């Protein structure tokens, strides 16, 4: 990744932060985008202390104007955009399908699906016009988007939509030298997962640990993944080592869904 310019959305925590660190270690200049200023600045500081080229830009990726400004800032600072890891997502509430309201639907689409489309739109525009043109995009989906999940219909819907967006764009822009792939993530030990599990068990700390143990027992590898393990897949998909891969849904879930593939 030496000399490459990389954008990581949702880069202030979890898989995104782990990925930003890996990209920097691989020689890239990295821009992390997130809504929270304090956590974004903290991530920028932590990675920068390690000697990396890192820039935090506060961005709500569900807002087209802010995404457009983000890409313009990247080009202003680094001259181009080679890779993008569209990883930002928001935690929706858990409920049975009938118990969601229209506002819940609109929020889910905006935060977890429209946001990925907006990022792709402006990333693709930049990759098409720069010289030399081309690049690589990785969008974070979820195993929930493969077959749905009880009490998570809207989240699953948005993650399934990301797969369709990814595969469509991959076919459209392959001849332009742009590869587009999806990281289909299982469960990783992040703040978002712990918040979701906490909601499921009513906030009881003991039950949270039991829930993690129960999930780990269903995974062939016997554990919940670490953020760095998902980040490694994103790094590889963006690298030249994956130069003949586009339109791929790379499932990284410890074997959880192996039986159904």
mmCIF file of C-alpha atoms in Angstrom:
data_model
loop_
_atom_site.group_PDB
_atom_site.id
_atom_site.type_symbol
_atom_site.label_atom_id
_atom_site.label_comp_id
_atom_site.label_asym_id
_atom_site.label_seq_id
_atom_site.Cartn_x
_atom_site.Cartn_y
_atom_site.Cartn_z
ATOM 1 C CA UNK A 1 0.000 0.000 0.000
ATOM 2 C CA UNK A 2 3.046 2.301 -0.212
ATOM 3 C CA UNK A 3 2.019 5.679 -1.582
ATOM 4 C CA UNK A 4 -1.694 4.810 -1.708
ATOM 5 C CA UNK A 5 -4.363 7.151 -0.339
ATOM 6 C CA UNK A 6 -7.095 5.375 1.618
ATOM 7 C CA UNK A 7 -10.411 6.457 3.105
ATOM 8 C CA UNK A 8 -11.894 4.528 6.033
ATOM 9 C CA UNK A 9 -15.387 5.535 7.121
ATOM 10 C CA UNK A 10 -16.400 4.614 10.633
ATOM 11 C CA UNK A 11 -12.679 4.776 11.284
ATOM 12 C CA UNK A 12 -12.759 5.960 14.875
ATOM 13 C CA UNK A 13 -13.624 2.613 16.487
ATOM 14 C CA UNK A 14 -13.952 -1.128 16.011
ATOM 15 C CA UNK A 15 -13.142 -2.665 12.636
ATOM 16 C CA UNK A 16 -12.672 0.752 11.015
ATOM 17 C CA UNK A 17 -10.052 1.885 13.507
ATOM 18 C CA UNK A 18 -8.239 -1.440 13.244
ATOM 19 C CA UNK A 19 -8.255 -1.115 9.455
ATOM 20 C CA UNK A 20 -6.954 2.459 9.512
ATOM 21 C CA UNK A 21 -4.033 1.302 11.635
ATOM 22 C CA UNK A 22 -3.261 -1.596 9.292
ATOM 23 C CA UNK A 23 -3.404 0.612 6.196
ATOM 24 C CA UNK A 24 -0.986 3.064 7.787
ATOM 25 C CA UNK A 25 1.364 0.249 8.783
ATOM 26 C CA UNK A 26 1.249 -0.957 5.172
ATOM 27 C CA UNK A 27 2.489 2.446 3.969
ATOM 28 C CA UNK A 28 -0.718 4.251 3.015
ATOM 29 C CA UNK A 29 -1.855 7.767 3.804
ATOM 30 C CA UNK A 30 -5.192 7.315 5.566
ATOM 31 C CA UNK A 31 -8.220 9.534 6.108
ATOM 32 C CA UNK A 32 -10.658 8.402 8.775
ATOM 33 C CA UNK A 33 -14.202 9.743 8.688
ATOM 34 C CA UNK A 34 -16.668 9.519 11.558
ATOM 35 C CA UNK A 35 -19.380 11.597 13.198
ATOM 36 C CA UNK A 36 -17.902 11.767 16.698
ATOM 37 C CA UNK A 37 -15.203 14.416 16.977
ATOM 38 C CA UNK A 38 -13.642 13.281 20.249
ATOM 39 C CA UNK A 39 -13.221 9.640 19.254
ATOM 40 C CA UNK A 40 -12.095 10.605 15.767
ATOM 41 C CA UNK A 41 -9.405 12.907 17.087
ATOM 42 C CA UNK A 42 -8.326 10.268 19.582
ATOM 43 C CA UNK A 43 -7.960 7.661 16.839
ATOM 44 C CA UNK A 44 -6.038 10.157 14.707
ATOM 45 C CA UNK A 45 -3.708 10.833 17.617
ATOM 46 C CA UNK A 46 -3.150 7.177 18.507
ATOM 47 C CA UNK A 47 -2.318 6.156 14.949
ATOM 48 C CA UNK A 48 -0.322 9.320 14.300
ATOM 49 C CA UNK A 49 1.856 8.712 17.349
ATOM 50 C CA UNK A 50 2.922 5.477 15.691
ATOM 51 C CA UNK A 51 4.313 7.555 12.823
ATOM 52 C CA UNK A 52 1.505 7.128 10.354
ATOM 53 C CA UNK A 53 0.121 9.599 7.839
ATOM 54 C CA UNK A 54 -3.390 10.020 9.205
ATOM 55 C CA UNK A 55 -6.127 12.655 8.961
ATOM 56 C CA UNK A 56 -9.501 12.733 10.705
ATOM 57 C CA UNK A 57 -12.399 14.488 8.973
ATOM 58 C CA UNK A 58 -15.688 14.746 10.845
ATOM 59 C CA UNK A 59 -18.377 13.479 8.490
ATOM 60 C CA UNK A 60 -21.935 12.227 8.600
ATOM 61 C CA UNK A 61 -21.831 9.833 5.647
ATOM 62 C CA UNK A 62 -25.627 9.810 5.346
ATOM 63 C CA UNK A 63 -25.411 13.450 4.179
ATOM 64 C CA UNK A 64 -24.449 13.820 0.514
ATOM 65 C CA UNK A 65 -23.007 17.292 0.910
ATOM 66 C CA UNK A 66 -20.733 16.166 3.719
ATOM 67 C CA UNK A 67 -19.539 13.139 1.760
ATOM 68 C CA UNK A 68 -18.783 15.297 -1.274
ATOM 69 C CA UNK A 69 -16.829 17.691 0.957
ATOM 70 C CA UNK A 70 -14.960 14.742 2.488
ATOM 71 C CA UNK A 71 -13.738 13.515 -0.896
ATOM 72 C CA UNK A 72 -12.746 17.055 -1.878
ATOM 73 C CA UNK A 73 -10.740 17.369 1.367
ATOM 74 C CA UNK A 74 -8.930 14.102 0.667
ATOM 75 C CA UNK A 75 -7.967 15.235 -2.834
ATOM 76 C CA UNK A 76 -6.903 18.641 -1.529
ATOM 77 C CA UNK A 77 -4.652 17.020 1.081
ATOM 78 C CA UNK A 78 -3.282 13.990 -0.771
ATOM 79 C CA UNK A 79 -4.038 14.588 -4.470
ATOM 80 C CA UNK A 80 -6.132 11.468 -5.188
ATOM 81 C CA UNK A 81 -8.088 8.558 -3.713
ATOM 82 C CA UNK A 82 -6.859 5.009 -4.333
ATOM 83 C CA UNK A 83 -8.921 2.924 -1.912
ATOM 84 C CA UNK A 84 -12.033 3.279 0.203
ATOM 85 C CA UNK A 85 -13.278 1.076 3.017
ATOM 86 C CA UNK A 86 -16.931 2.037 3.518
ATOM 87 C CA UNK A 87 -17.375 0.644 6.996
ATOM 88 C CA UNK A 88 -19.510 3.193 8.864
ATOM 89 C CA UNK A 89 -22.755 1.863 10.326
ATOM 90 C CA UNK A 90 -25.220 2.745 13.044
ATOM 91 C CA UNK A 91 -26.866 0.405 15.529
ATOM 92 C CA UNK A 92 -30.595 0.100 14.968
ATOM 93 C CA UNK A 93 -33.030 -1.030 17.614
ATOM 94 C CA UNK A 94 -33.948 -4.683 17.922
ATOM 95 C CA UNK A 95 -37.600 -5.595 17.429
ATOM 96 C CA UNK A 96 -39.933 -7.917 15.616
ATOM 97 C CA UNK A 97 -40.769 -6.740 12.114
ATOM 98 C CA UNK A 98 -44.241 -5.418 12.949
ATOM 99 C CA UNK A 99 -42.895 -3.397 15.880
ATOM 100 C CA UNK A 100 -40.656 -1.150 13.781
ATOM 101 C CA UNK A 101 -42.092 2.190 12.733
ATOM 102 C CA UNK A 102 -41.640 4.167 9.522
ATOM 103 C CA UNK A 103 -39.085 6.380 11.244
ATOM 104 C CA UNK A 104 -37.057 3.283 12.156
ATOM 105 C CA UNK A 105 -37.091 2.185 8.513
ATOM 106 C CA UNK A 106 -35.992 5.605 7.269
ATOM 107 C CA UNK A 107 -33.209 5.799 9.857
ATOM 108 C CA UNK A 108 -31.913 2.351 8.955
ATOM 109 C CA UNK A 109 -31.871 3.059 5.235
ATOM 110 C CA UNK A 110 -30.189 6.429 5.739
ATOM 111 C CA UNK A 111 -27.512 5.293 8.185
ATOM 112 C CA UNK A 112 -26.588 1.891 6.805
ATOM 113 C CA UNK A 113 -27.530 1.804 3.112
ATOM 114 C CA UNK A 114 -27.912 5.281 1.645
ATOM 115 C CA UNK A 115 -24.639 6.188 3.351
ATOM 116 C CA UNK A 116 -22.744 3.445 1.507
ATOM 117 C CA UNK A 117 -24.292 4.473 -1.813
ATOM 118 C CA UNK A 118 -23.357 8.126 -1.232
ATOM 119 C CA UNK A 119 -19.775 7.189 -0.398
ATOM 120 C CA UNK A 120 -19.542 4.984 -3.481
ATOM 121 C CA UNK A 121 -21.029 7.699 -5.676
ATOM 122 C CA UNK A 122 -18.422 10.317 -4.822
ATOM 123 C CA UNK A 123 -15.536 7.847 -4.492
ATOM 124 C CA UNK A 124 -16.273 6.461 -7.949
ATOM 125 C CA UNK A 125 -16.502 9.938 -9.446
ATOM 126 C CA UNK A 126 -13.066 10.777 -8.088
ATOM 127 C CA UNK A 127 -11.516 7.478 -9.165
ATOM 128 C CA UNK A 128 -12.856 7.962 -12.693
ATOM 129 C CA UNK A 129 -11.445 11.463 -13.144
ATOM 130 C CA UNK A 130 -8.013 11.162 -11.535
ATOM 131 C CA UNK A 131 -4.834 10.245 -13.406
ATOM 132 C CA UNK A 132 -4.041 7.437 -13.427
ATOM 133 C CA UNK A 133 -7.660 6.538 -12.874
ATOM 134 C CA UNK A 134 -8.879 3.507 -10.977
ATOM 135 C CA UNK A 135 -9.025 2.260 -7.427
ATOM 136 C CA UNK A 136 -10.516 -0.261 -5.038
ATOM 137 C CA UNK A 137 -13.605 -0.044 -2.843
ATOM 138 C CA UNK A 138 -14.646 -2.391 -0.035
ATOM 139 C CA UNK A 139 -18.093 -2.114 1.552
ATOM 140 C CA UNK A 140 -18.864 -3.677 4.927
ATOM 141 C CA UNK A 141 -21.913 -5.916 4.905
ATOM 142 C CA UNK A 142 -22.908 -8.609 7.403
ATOM 143 C CA UNK A 143 -23.835 -12.269 7.571
ATOM 144 C CA UNK A 144 -27.258 -10.957 8.597
ATOM 145 C CA UNK A 145 -27.562 -9.662 5.039
ATOM 146 C CA UNK A 146 -27.155 -13.190 3.679
ATOM 147 C CA UNK A 147 -30.230 -14.707 5.270
ATOM 148 C CA UNK A 148 -31.830 -12.283 7.696
ATOM 149 C CA UNK A 149 -31.896 -12.289 11.487
ATOM 150 C CA UNK A 150 -34.701 -12.435 14.003
ATOM 151 C CA UNK A 151 -35.325 -9.051 15.655
ATOM 152 C CA UNK A 152 -33.038 -7.448 13.072
ATOM 153 C CA UNK A 153 -35.102 -7.286 9.892
ATOM 154 C CA UNK A 154 -34.216 -3.696 9.029
ATOM 155 C CA UNK A 155 -30.513 -4.091 9.736
ATOM 156 C CA UNK A 156 -30.464 -7.281 7.669
ATOM 157 C CA UNK A 157 -32.311 -5.491 4.860
ATOM 158 C CA UNK A 158 -29.723 -2.720 4.735
ATOM 159 C CA UNK A 159 -26.803 -5.135 4.755
ATOM 160 C CA UNK A 160 -28.366 -7.202 1.958
ATOM 161 C CA UNK A 161 -28.768 -3.996 -0.047
ATOM 162 C CA UNK A 162 -25.054 -3.290 0.329
ATOM 163 C CA UNK A 163 -24.282 -6.602 -1.368
ATOM 164 C CA UNK A 164 -26.461 -5.698 -4.358
ATOM 165 C CA UNK A 165 -24.894 -2.236 -4.607
ATOM 166 C CA UNK A 166 -21.430 -3.755 -4.465
ATOM 167 C CA UNK A 167 -22.028 -6.346 -7.169
ATOM 168 C CA UNK A 168 -23.757 -3.874 -9.476
ATOM 169 C CA UNK A 169 -20.969 -1.305 -9.241
ATOM 170 C CA UNK A 170 -18.335 -4.020 -9.672
ATOM 171 C CA UNK A 171 -19.820 -4.919 -13.051
ATOM 172 C CA UNK A 172 -20.232 -1.307 -14.143
ATOM 173 C CA UNK A 173 -16.727 -0.034 -13.360
ATOM 174 C CA UNK A 174 -14.442 -3.025 -13.900
ATOM 175 C CA UNK A 175 -13.296 -1.736 -17.291
ATOM 176 C CA UNK A 176 -12.421 1.580 -15.653
ATOM 177 C CA UNK A 177 -9.896 -0.123 -13.395
ATOM 178 C CA UNK A 178 -12.079 0.082 -10.288
ATOM 179 C CA UNK A 179 -12.657 -3.010 -8.186
ATOM 180 C CA UNK A 180 -15.609 -3.148 -5.768
ATOM 181 C CA UNK A 181 -15.960 -5.903 -3.165
ATOM 182 C CA UNK A 182 -17.856 -6.543 0.054
ATOM 183 C CA UNK A 183 -16.608 -7.659 3.441
ATOM 184 C CA UNK A 184 -19.386 -9.850 4.862
ATOM 185 C CA UNK A 185 -18.644 -9.705 8.555
ATOM 186 C CA UNK A 186 -19.691 -12.133 11.238
ATOM 187 C CA UNK A 187 -19.534 -11.056 14.881
ATOM 188 C CA UNK A 188 -16.463 -9.198 16.061
ATOM 189 C CA UNK A 189 -15.674 -7.948 19.546
ATOM 190 C CA UNK A 190 -16.576 -4.297 19.062
ATOM 191 C CA UNK A 191 -18.493 -1.691 20.998
ATOM 192 C CA UNK A 192 -21.376 -1.999 18.522
ATOM 193 C CA UNK A 193 -21.705 -5.738 19.101
ATOM 194 C CA UNK A 194 -21.561 -5.345 22.868
ATOM 195 C CA UNK A 195 -24.268 -2.679 22.716
ATOM 196 C CA UNK A 196 -26.473 -4.942 20.595
ATOM 197 C CA UNK A 197 -25.995 -7.879 22.940
ATOM 198 C CA UNK A 198 -26.697 -5.630 25.923
ATOM 199 C CA UNK A 199 -30.009 -4.620 24.352
ATOM 200 C CA UNK A 200 -30.919 -8.260 23.831
ATOM 201 C CA UNK A 201 -30.316 -9.229 27.469
ATOM 202 C CA UNK A 202 -31.674 -6.088 29.117
ATOM 203 C CA UNK A 203 -28.266 -4.722 30.129
ATOM 204 C CA UNK A 204 -27.416 -7.536 32.563
ATOM 205 C CA UNK A 205 -23.562 -7.847 32.588
ATOM 206 C CA UNK A 206 -23.618 -11.548 33.459
ATOM 207 C CA UNK A 207 -26.040 -12.304 30.651
ATOM 208 C CA UNK A 208 -23.864 -10.366 28.207
ATOM 209 C CA UNK A 209 -20.956 -12.704 28.925
ATOM 210 C CA UNK A 210 -23.229 -15.737 28.659
ATOM 211 C CA UNK A 211 -24.517 -14.464 25.306
ATOM 212 C CA UNK A 212 -20.967 -14.126 23.996
ATOM 213 C CA UNK A 213 -20.146 -17.638 25.159
ATOM 214 C CA UNK A 214 -23.307 -18.961 23.523
ATOM 215 C CA UNK A 215 -22.453 -17.283 20.235
ATOM 216 C CA UNK A 216 -18.860 -18.529 20.342
ATOM 217 C CA UNK A 217 -20.146 -22.073 20.794
ATOM 218 C CA UNK A 218 -21.980 -21.787 17.439
ATOM 219 C CA UNK A 219 -18.848 -20.687 15.580
ATOM 220 C CA UNK A 220 -16.682 -23.529 14.230
ATOM 221 C CA UNK A 221 -13.542 -21.638 15.263
ATOM 222 C CA UNK A 222 -15.010 -21.404 18.763
ATOM 223 C CA UNK A 223 -14.780 -17.672 19.384
ATOM 224 C CA UNK A 224 -15.939 -14.189 18.452
ATOM 225 C CA UNK A 225 -13.565 -12.487 16.029
ATOM 226 C CA UNK A 226 -11.222 -9.617 16.783
ATOM 227 C CA UNK A 227 -11.588 -6.353 14.795
ATOM 228 C CA UNK A 228 -8.091 -6.769 13.356
ATOM 229 C CA UNK A 229 -9.127 -10.037 11.698
ATOM 230 C CA UNK A 230 -11.875 -8.317 9.719
ATOM 231 C CA UNK A 231 -9.551 -5.418 8.977
ATOM 232 C CA UNK A 232 -6.955 -7.758 7.473
ATOM 233 C CA UNK A 233 -9.531 -8.950 4.927
ATOM 234 C CA UNK A 234 -10.370 -5.365 3.961
ATOM 235 C CA UNK A 235 -6.686 -4.537 3.586
ATOM 236 C CA UNK A 236 -6.128 -7.532 1.320
ATOM 237 C CA UNK A 237 -9.158 -6.750 -0.863
ATOM 238 C CA UNK A 238 -7.861 -3.211 -1.364
ATOM 239 C CA UNK A 239 -4.321 -4.347 -2.138
ATOM 240 C CA UNK A 240 -2.806 -5.297 -5.478
ATOM 241 C CA UNK A 241 -2.701 -8.890 -4.221
ATOM 242 C CA UNK A 242 -6.452 -8.972 -4.963
ATOM 243 C CA UNK A 243 -6.070 -7.432 -8.436
ATOM 244 C CA UNK A 244 -8.286 -10.052 -10.147
ATOM 245 C CA UNK A 245 -11.078 -9.952 -7.577
ATOM 246 C CA UNK A 246 -14.167 -7.788 -7.990
ATOM 247 C CA UNK A 247 -17.829 -8.273 -7.178
ATOM 248 C CA UNK A 248 -16.840 -10.671 -4.402
ATOM 249 C CA UNK A 249 -18.697 -11.085 -1.098
ATOM 250 C CA UNK A 250 -15.889 -12.197 1.218
ATOM 251 C CA UNK A 251 -17.417 -13.880 4.252
ATOM 252 C CA UNK A 252 -15.303 -13.503 7.391
ATOM 253 C CA UNK A 253 -17.232 -15.203 10.193
ATOM 254 C CA UNK A 254 -15.146 -17.992 11.672
ATOM 255 C CA UNK A 255 -17.153 -20.526 9.709
ATOM 256 C CA UNK A 256 -20.529 -19.604 11.217
ATOM 257 C CA UNK A 257 -22.385 -19.717 7.905
ATOM 258 C CA UNK A 258 -20.243 -22.370 6.227
ATOM 259 C CA UNK A 259 -23.034 -24.924 6.367
ATOM 260 C CA UNK A 260 -25.378 -22.694 4.354
ATOM 261 C CA UNK A 261 -23.040 -21.407 1.636
#
